[in-house]
Amino acid sequence: MAIMKLTYLEMYGNDMSWASFHVLEVMSSAKFQQKRVGYLAAAQSFRANTDVLMLTTNLLKKDLGSANPLEVSTSLSAAASIVTPSLAHDLSPDILKMLNHSRPYIRKKAVLAMYKVFLQYPEALPGAFPRLKDKLEDADPSVVSATVNVICELAKQTSGTGSEITKTYLSLAPQLYELLTTSKNNWMLIKILKLFSALAPTEPRLKPKLLPPIIQLMRTTTAMSLLYECINCIVSGDMLDEDDYEVAELCVSKLRTFLEEHDQNLKYVGLLALGKIVVKHPQFVINLQDVILECADDKDLTIRDCVLDLIPGIVTENNIYHIVNKLMDQLRASRGILSPGSAGVAAGAGGTSAEDNKNNSALDNHNSRIIESIISVCSKDTYSLVPDFEWYTTILVELVQLGTDNVGWRIGDQLRNIAIRVKSMRGVIVEASVRLLMNYQLMTHMPSVVKFVVWIVGEYASLVPNVHELLTQLITSRYGDEEAELGYMANSGISGTFGMFTTFGSAVSGGAGGNTSSSHGNGRHGPGSNSPSNAQFGTVEASIQAVVKLYSNWAGQANWPSGFHFQVLEATNQLITYLEHYSTAISYEVQERAVGFLELVKVAKEAIEQLPDNSETPPLLLTLAIPSMFNGYELNPVAQNSQRKIPLPEDLDLDTEIYPAYALSDIEDDYEIEDEASTLVDGTTILIEDTPLTEQDLERKRLERLERQRDDPFYIPISSGNQTPLENSRSNTPTPGIAIANAGGSGSQPSSYTPGSHISSASQPSKFMPPPRRTKVEIIQDEKIDGVDDVDETTTTTVKTKSKTSKSRSKPLFKIESRLTKLDLNPETSTTTDQAATLEVQKLRQQLLNESSSKPAASSDEILVTHKKIKKKKPKSTTGEAGEATPKKKKKKKVTSSEPPAAAEPAPETMY
């Protein structure tokens, strides 16, 4: 009774390990009622480190061999719970004998207990597997069901390569097939189907044999679990080929019932199965687009994510407009913005307020996936499914308002690709980009898209409607100023250097080389440009070049109207102030562009000042020189891998340094001079004398160095103490004297932004609106190198993409660790391994014997073997004839060299 009370208390978390010996005493009781209580307490409280566990071996052996079936059953249950590697080694023969017990429930428990034994002692499995295989033909259905469960679990534990699974478990196919066609136990049929789904991919002959009974089960069963396993066995077992139309149609028709159920679990598994079928038979899954899109309104985000995985496979030219608008309605509903007819979407979006949805990070991640799905289906096959690019541009602009910054680079990349590829849409794209840039609130909400829209207005500056207004907005807003403050030192390596050449190339060669390699369609992007990790960088560089291009296009008109001279001069002064702001930036990229263009604009200012007032003829520097830097070549997209296929010139030397190394100390106060000569930036060499310098000489040299560094644009001063030398040049406040263009409140800089707050109801498409007519446009394809394929496997390098942030799966709570993973159940292989091991042992023994027998003998002719003196009692004297005692004499043993020692008994190394 005391042990029973302790067992009850242990269920509430109390420790009873201190009573383990008392539990063992109760287990050994002769009364079955007490023995049962003891076994229950042992199964609940004994652990692998319990000290009395070794004492249970004989007790369990005794009870397993008992004539009382109740004692055998109780001991089997306890042994399966407390088994350890040592117990499994000792008890496996006894439990194996129980497989032939006369009672069916004993055989069933023995089969289940053997699985726990196999986990702890895998060496018992090869010998016991034939006995386990015989239990598939047992007369009792419960024993067969338990055997099938154990075999399926063993197949999971010992899963290796496909050939190993086939060799091990393919011999069970006849018995399993017989059970599949005759058994009525749904749970056993599910286990058999799971095992066949693992065997079928490695054995093609199983497909024609298994498909008829599986299809018969699908048509006759009413159990949804068995129906799903039948479909999963066909799909996962590679039994569904591209020409199996009838089987695919049957599977899809059965899965419709899953999607129409109210149970969330059935919807989820149905969508997972459809995701596997849509790869080979999308034409049948498209027929279910109505129920699939209804699942998109489900309140469970997991189900809605599964719908997003299915959408790329079911979208066509006919339904892309409806599907995209359905997804857009979800985004609007999550932001609390309802378009006409989308009230039902908001009701199905979760039933919470817009404020709750905005603070839900899971919903934000789902919205980001929606945006990525929209972009993926629309950009598929170089925009072959888009019916109207003006409609798609409207969708992208609205996504900027509804999305988050983590997908801004995808939206901006799409706007840029359309502007490059579709010439007829460049005016629409430029106009949309101007509207985005004039909205300061929106650009601070999604700063990652600024780089792309700024590049668009700069590259196609001739299409900008009001250049002066946009130029003023860019100068005053200073997009990406925080980026220039940080300097993104992480990108100052190879990728930053590559970005310097690719981005600045558009300014030198007329825009053809700047983003050519990064303007690929279908989401392809070049290094350092469009990747998610680098999407927030490059805004200031793109802004500097865009401002200069806009200024060149605006000020380089052929004829200046009246009063335009003063506007150009004022804009030139503003541009100089803007470039001076970044001429001392921490970033090398920003500083180089700003300094280069600053000198050019200063020369232009001198040319403008030399003109008379109200001059109508601009200087040639503005009309010819500066525009020729940007308008030299037409920008076209380049195919992926084309640039690396260009052969390197034979005379190209990448090892020789362009400039010799120089040493320059940056310490402002005390420093030590170690070299004999120091080369400065301008090439001047200062010889350092061996004699120590005085304090006056050090101070004089320090002042000279500071004077040289003050005029050096490539030197970055380092602040010390509380000094902030770059504070004034990093201010985010607009430059005084420059008017901010308030176009719809664009000049204001609010502290917060509500996504979708600037969406007008007129711009929101409704699902009741007719789809746009498909317009014929010319889409520029990627340029390729003649005679070379687009994909070259020998030169293709692996590009690492930023994966979604996902936590690693933790280990299951009740998973049992085992050593069955690498176990080979093939008896021939195991026998061959044992024979090889035996031969290796014999070889080592023979080698040791040969070494011991081949030791050289000692050099002396005679070896004297002495023994340690042992004290013995004085022997009794023997009486001679004269009555005197004559003691026995000991003789010394001599071993001559002519008598070699026996090889079997070598002499010991230590001699006494």
PDB file of C-alpha atoms in Angstrom, residues 605-712:
ATOM      1  CA  LYS A 605      28.686  77.317 -62.407  1.00  0.00           C
ATOM      2  CA  GLU A 606      31.645  79.378 -63.632  1.00  0.00           C
ATOM      3  CA  ALA A 607      30.430  78.942 -67.199  1.00  0.00           C
ATOM      4  CA  ILE A 608      26.914  80.100 -66.240  1.00  0.00           C
ATOM      5  CA  GLU A 609      28.180  83.144 -64.367  1.00  0.00           C
ATOM      6  CA  GLN A 610      30.129  84.239 -67.441  1.00  0.00           C
ATOM      7  CA  LEU A 611      26.906  84.427 -69.460  1.00  0.00           C
ATOM      8  CA  PRO A 612      25.045  87.738 -69.623  1.00  0.00           C
ATOM      9  CA  ASP A 613      21.815  88.140 -67.668  1.00  0.00           C
ATOM     10  CA  ASN A 614      18.678  86.742 -69.319  1.00  0.00           C
ATOM     11  CA  SER A 615      20.828  84.754 -71.721  1.00  0.00           C
ATOM     12  CA  GLU A 616      18.823  82.293 -73.822  1.00  0.00           C
ATOM     13  CA  THR A 617      21.826  80.221 -74.985  1.00  0.00           C
ATOM     14  CA  PRO A 618      23.223  77.768 -72.415  1.00  0.00           C
ATOM     15  CA  PRO A 619      26.951  77.004 -72.265  1.00  0.00           C
ATOM     16  CA  LEU A 620      28.235  74.039 -74.245  1.00  0.00           C
ATOM     17  CA  LEU A 621      29.292  72.354 -71.016  1.00  0.00           C
ATOM     18  CA  LEU A 622      25.597  71.914 -70.134  1.00  0.00           C
ATOM     19  CA  THR A 623      24.327  71.056 -73.582  1.00  0.00           C
ATOM     20  CA  LEU A 624      27.076  68.762 -74.886  1.00  0.00           C
ATOM     21  CA  ALA A 625      29.779  67.829 -72.388  1.00  0.00           C
ATOM     22  CA  ILE A 626      27.780  66.690 -69.366  1.00  0.00           C
ATOM     23  CA  PRO A 627      24.890  65.008 -71.309  1.00  0.00           C
ATOM     24  CA  SER A 628      27.409  63.037 -73.378  1.00  0.00           C
ATOM     25  CA  MET A 629      28.434  61.238 -70.181  1.00  0.00           C
ATOM     26  CA  PHE A 630      24.967  59.744 -69.753  1.00  0.00           C
ATOM     27  CA  ASN A 631      23.418  59.458 -73.218  1.00  0.00           C
ATOM     28  CA  GLY A 632      26.082  57.481 -75.029  1.00  0.00           C
ATOM     29  CA  TYR A 633      24.500  54.010 -75.153  1.00  0.00           C
ATOM     30  CA  GLU A 634      21.121  52.353 -74.788  1.00  0.00           C
ATOM     31  CA  LEU A 635      20.677  50.299 -71.636  1.00  0.00           C
ATOM     32  CA  ASN A 636      19.617  46.689 -72.297  1.00  0.00           C
ATOM     33  CA  PRO A 637      19.269  43.681 -69.965  1.00  0.00           C
ATOM     34  CA  VAL A 638      22.031  41.114 -70.050  1.00  0.00           C
ATOM     35  CA  ALA A 639      21.512  37.368 -69.678  1.00  0.00           C
ATOM     36  CA  GLN A 640      22.691  35.665 -66.563  1.00  0.00           C
ATOM     37  CA  ASN A 641      26.262  34.313 -66.660  1.00  0.00           C
ATOM     38  CA  SER A 642      27.032  36.262 -69.845  1.00  0.00           C
ATOM     39  CA  GLN A 643      29.579  38.537 -68.247  1.00  0.00           C
ATOM     40  CA  ARG A 644      31.676  35.705 -66.847  1.00  0.00           C
ATOM     41  CA  LYS A 645      31.768  34.088 -70.300  1.00  0.00           C
ATOM     42  CA  ILE A 646      33.707  37.011 -71.735  1.00  0.00           C
ATOM     43  CA  PRO A 647      37.338  35.830 -72.053  1.00  0.00           C
ATOM     44  CA  LEU A 648      39.944  37.745 -70.115  1.00  0.00           C
ATOM     45  CA  PRO A 649      42.570  39.681 -72.141  1.00  0.00           C
ATOM     46  CA  GLU A 650      45.921  37.963 -72.321  1.00  0.00           C
ATOM     47  CA  ASP A 651      47.822  41.086 -71.242  1.00  0.00           C
ATOM     48  CA  LEU A 652      45.622  41.664 -68.163  1.00  0.00           C
ATOM     49  CA  ASP A 653      47.750  41.731 -65.012  1.00  0.00           C
ATOM     50  CA  LEU A 654      45.790  41.642 -61.776  1.00  0.00           C
ATOM     51  CA  ASP A 655      48.760  40.993 -59.484  1.00  0.00           C
ATOM     52  CA  THR A 656      50.746  44.205 -59.921  1.00  0.00           C
ATOM     53  CA  GLU A 657      49.774  46.960 -57.499  1.00  0.00           C
ATOM     54  CA  ILE A 658      48.381  50.117 -59.072  1.00  0.00           C
ATOM     55  CA  TYR A 659      49.894  52.349 -56.393  1.00  0.00           C
ATOM     56  CA  PRO A 660      52.842  51.456 -54.148  1.00  0.00           C
ATOM     57  CA  ALA A 661      52.133  50.855 -50.504  1.00  0.00           C
ATOM     58  CA  TYR A 662      52.571  53.798 -48.203  1.00  0.00           C
ATOM     59  CA  ALA A 663      52.492  54.279 -44.458  1.00  0.00           C
ATOM     60  CA  LEU A 664      50.641  57.151 -42.904  1.00  0.00           C
ATOM     61  CA  SER A 665      50.090  57.585 -39.222  1.00  0.00           C
ATOM     62  CA  ASP A 666      46.619  58.731 -38.145  1.00  0.00           C
ATOM     63  CA  ILE A 667      47.462  59.427 -34.535  1.00  0.00           C
ATOM     64  CA  GLU A 668      47.139  63.120 -33.776  1.00  0.00           C
ATOM     65  CA  ASP A 669      49.071  63.431 -30.539  1.00  0.00           C
ATOM     66  CA  ASP A 670      51.832  61.010 -29.554  1.00  0.00           C
ATOM     67  CA  TYR A 671      53.144  58.542 -32.100  1.00  0.00           C
ATOM     68  CA  GLU A 672      56.283  56.560 -32.763  1.00  0.00           C
ATOM     69  CA  ILE A 673      58.129  56.557 -36.064  1.00  0.00           C
ATOM     70  CA  GLU A 674      59.433  53.103 -36.928  1.00  0.00           C
ATOM     71  CA  ASP A 675      60.283  53.322 -40.623  1.00  0.00           C
ATOM     72  CA  GLU A 676      63.203  55.229 -42.072  1.00  0.00           C
ATOM     73  CA  ALA A 677      61.026  56.866 -44.700  1.00  0.00           C
ATOM     74  CA  SER A 678      57.322  57.711 -44.886  1.00  0.00           C
ATOM     75  CA  THR A 679      55.514  58.241 -48.199  1.00  0.00           C
ATOM     76  CA  LEU A 680      52.534  60.582 -48.173  1.00  0.00           C
ATOM     77  CA  VAL A 681      49.450  60.559 -50.396  1.00  0.00           C
ATOM     78  CA  ASP A 682      50.889  63.121 -52.784  1.00  0.00           C
ATOM     79  CA  GLY A 683      54.054  61.064 -53.285  1.00  0.00           C
ATOM     80  CA  THR A 684      56.318  63.235 -51.086  1.00  0.00           C
ATOM     81  CA  THR A 685      58.894  61.219 -49.148  1.00  0.00           C
ATOM     82  CA  ILE A 686      60.060  62.376 -45.732  1.00  0.00           C
ATOM     83  CA  LEU A 687      63.384  60.993 -44.570  1.00  0.00           C
ATOM     84  CA  ILE A 688      63.486  60.338 -40.863  1.00  0.00           C
ATOM     85  CA  GLU A 689      66.735  60.923 -39.045  1.00  0.00           C
ATOM     86  CA  ASP A 690      68.071  58.565 -36.461  1.00  0.00           C
ATOM     87  CA  THR A 691      68.406  61.357 -33.900  1.00  0.00           C
ATOM     88  CA  PRO A 692      65.359  61.774 -31.631  1.00  0.00           C
ATOM     89  CA  LEU A 693      63.080  64.681 -32.440  1.00  0.00           C
ATOM     90  CA  THR A 694      62.301  67.401 -29.960  1.00  0.00           C
ATOM     91  CA  GLU A 695      58.808  68.351 -28.874  1.00  0.00           C
ATOM     92  CA  GLN A 696      58.920  71.446 -31.088  1.00  0.00           C
ATOM     93  CA  ASP A 697      59.783  69.306 -34.139  1.00  0.00           C
ATOM     94  CA  LEU A 698      56.979  66.887 -33.384  1.00  0.00           C
ATOM     95  CA  GLU A 699      54.451  69.688 -32.988  1.00  0.00           C
ATOM     96  CA  ARG A 700      55.618  71.324 -36.213  1.00  0.00           C
ATOM     97  CA  LYS A 701      55.356  68.075 -38.164  1.00  0.00           C
ATOM     98  CA  ARG A 702      51.918  67.401 -36.706  1.00  0.00           C
ATOM     99  CA  LEU A 703      50.638  70.795 -37.809  1.00  0.00           C
ATOM    100  CA  GLU A 704      52.083  70.261 -41.283  1.00  0.00           C
ATOM    101  CA  ARG A 705      50.366  66.889 -41.535  1.00  0.00           C
ATOM    102  CA  LEU A 706      47.014  68.317 -40.408  1.00  0.00           C
ATOM    103  CA  GLU A 707      47.364  71.105 -42.969  1.00  0.00           C
ATOM    104  CA  ARG A 708      47.897  68.547 -45.753  1.00  0.00           C
ATOM    105  CA  GLN A 709      45.000  66.405 -44.566  1.00  0.00           C
ATOM    106  CA  ARG A 710      42.608  69.346 -44.403  1.00  0.00           C
ATOM    107  CA  ASP A 711      42.740  69.767 -48.175  1.00  0.00           C
ATOM    108  CA  ASP A 712      42.816  66.031 -48.944  1.00  0.00           C
TER     109      ASP A 712
END
